[in-house]
Amino acid sequence: MRWRLQMFLQRKLKISFLFLVFLALLVHLVVDFALPTTRRSCGCNTKASKAVGVPSGSPMPAGLKKLSLRILQDFSGSNGSLEKSSQPERAGLHARAGEPGVQQQHGEANAGWSKGSKLAALFEHPLYNIPLPEVTEKDKLFVVNPMERFSLHSSGSDEWVSSSKAEALLPTGKTAYDTYPTWLKFHIGINRYELYPRRDPLLPALLRDLATQRIVSSVQKSGGTQLKLIMTFPNYGQALFKPMKQTRDQETPIDFFYFSDFERHNAEIAAFHLDRILDFRRIPPVSGRLVNITKEIWDITTDKKLAKTFFISPAGNVCFYGECSYYCSTEHALCGKPDRLEGSMAALLPDKTLAKRRSWRSPWRRSYHKSKKAEWELNPNYCAQVRETPPYDRGHRLLDLIDMAILDFLMGNMDRHHYETFEKFGNDTFLLHLDNGRGFGTHSRDEPSILAPLQQCCSIKKSTYLRLQLLATEPYRLSDVLREALAAEPLAPVLAEPHLQALDRRLGKVLLAVRHCLARAAHQEKVLVDDVGSWV
């Protein structure tokens, strides 16, 4: 009797269990078929790593390329009807101030400035409010396609919704521009005269995205001498990650050649802020970030060559070294603590398939040889030869190059062999100040040869000279305003104090070089080239 009761209970338990499994399966099937396919989860790590996890410079992924091409139309290949249809949409994009929510973002941009902020006072100075020429359609890097709207799923999925599907999800009154991610708005805002506006309401949000957006793909960037990674976000934005190689207080050894120096992540961060303080705005936005090597690189990379270089150190830290020309070996591995690693995250420029860039060899390029010298180091009249060579024989290209030399001297960067421009704008546009990782390597010594373009040509934009003079005064001291700008960085302090003090010393040497030129010149206007007119 007891045996029969036991068998009965066992059968009843098995039947109940099977019934519950069947019921759960049924509920799952009902939910799965009831939801629209566009609302299903996307499996983002796998999808993004396969679809967009490639270096910028490799062929662009088809999905991302179609996305960007639909939103952006390269002006050089657009027809008249597209140009006309896009004019109302672009009317409010010149300074990005006509879009909804700009005032709120602008307030956020100034939120970190105290009442006695030197940085705020600097940006309010008349020298930082000189108007640019009017931006026409031909002066914009991209023309927006006003018919294309994109949005992320409201359910939290990372897939894009396009065209008519997006209209059903968009709140009433929103324009297509409002649906674009911050990195795309940054690309749209680029024009002939600047990479981003002086008071860019998008800048705080873009820097925040670089520091906090979830990383769905990490692959090694091809080319270059040292390890760099391309990191992709769920909204298809991408950033260039340069890992920490030196501590803040380390200096480059005096016996190191400039071409074998480390690339420093904090130099990239500081260079962006210094470039902005000088009112050049020719370096893409950069933010510091603390990355989890395991979760944000190792676990999600699709780069097999990179994946092979990960290991656990004897101290139990996660390390990797990748493949490159310099410092990519077990002896120079990048190790976390235990898996946390500092790095710089730089916003990538538009893919070259959408916005072609031209690379120019700098006339003052170094020899990159242990014993040979470049021509400009041997010929004191070298600038006369440069002035007769296109594109330096007209326009402001030579003056822009001297601006770049001043920036490099201030941060001690000897590694400026090339620079780039957007091909669409021809020779009449600004220079892109890319790859600044070898700056801020030394604070105890200066390298006067970096100033050769200024010293040999004895020319400088009047606006640049006046701003440098302003930054040498107590209310706007260069070291103070840069210290304030860097204090808001996620990896603050970004620079050791001696590097900030070195900036003031080097600024004095730049101004002294200009004074020497003025003392020798028969006509001051040949030294101080007027680019401000009656505004100052």
PDB file of N, CA and C in Angstrom, residues 157-158 207 278 474 482:
ATOM      1  N   SER A 157      16.179  48.870 -26.651  1.00  0.00           N
ATOM      2  CA  SER A 157      17.011  48.149 -27.615  1.00  0.00           C
ATOM      3  C   SER A 157      17.953  49.119 -28.293  1.00  0.00           C
ATOM      4  N   ASP A 158      19.035  48.597 -28.845  1.00  0.00           N
ATOM      5  CA  ASP A 158      20.040  49.438 -29.479  1.00  0.00           C
ATOM      6  C   ASP A 158      19.900  49.480 -30.990  1.00  0.00           C
ATOM      7  N   LEU A 207      31.362  65.015 -24.854  1.00  0.00           N
ATOM      8  CA  LEU A 207      32.420  64.594 -23.933  1.00  0.00           C
ATOM      9  C   LEU A 207      31.880  63.579 -22.924  1.00  0.00           C
ATOM     10  N   LEU A 278      43.292  78.342 -26.979  1.00  0.00           N
ATOM     11  CA  LEU A 278      43.952  79.200 -27.957  1.00  0.00           C
ATOM     12  C   LEU A 278      42.995  79.656 -29.063  1.00  0.00           C
ATOM     13  N   GLU A 474      47.736  88.301 -15.836  1.00  0.00           N
ATOM     14  CA  GLU A 474      47.284  87.632 -14.607  1.00  0.00           C
ATOM     15  C   GLU A 474      45.818  87.204 -14.637  1.00  0.00           C
ATOM     16  N   LEU A 482      43.936  76.614 -18.180  1.00  0.00           N
ATOM     17  CA  LEU A 482      44.023  75.202 -18.551  1.00  0.00           C
ATOM     18  C   LEU A 482      43.819  74.311 -17.332  1.00  0.00           C
TER      19      LEU A 482
END
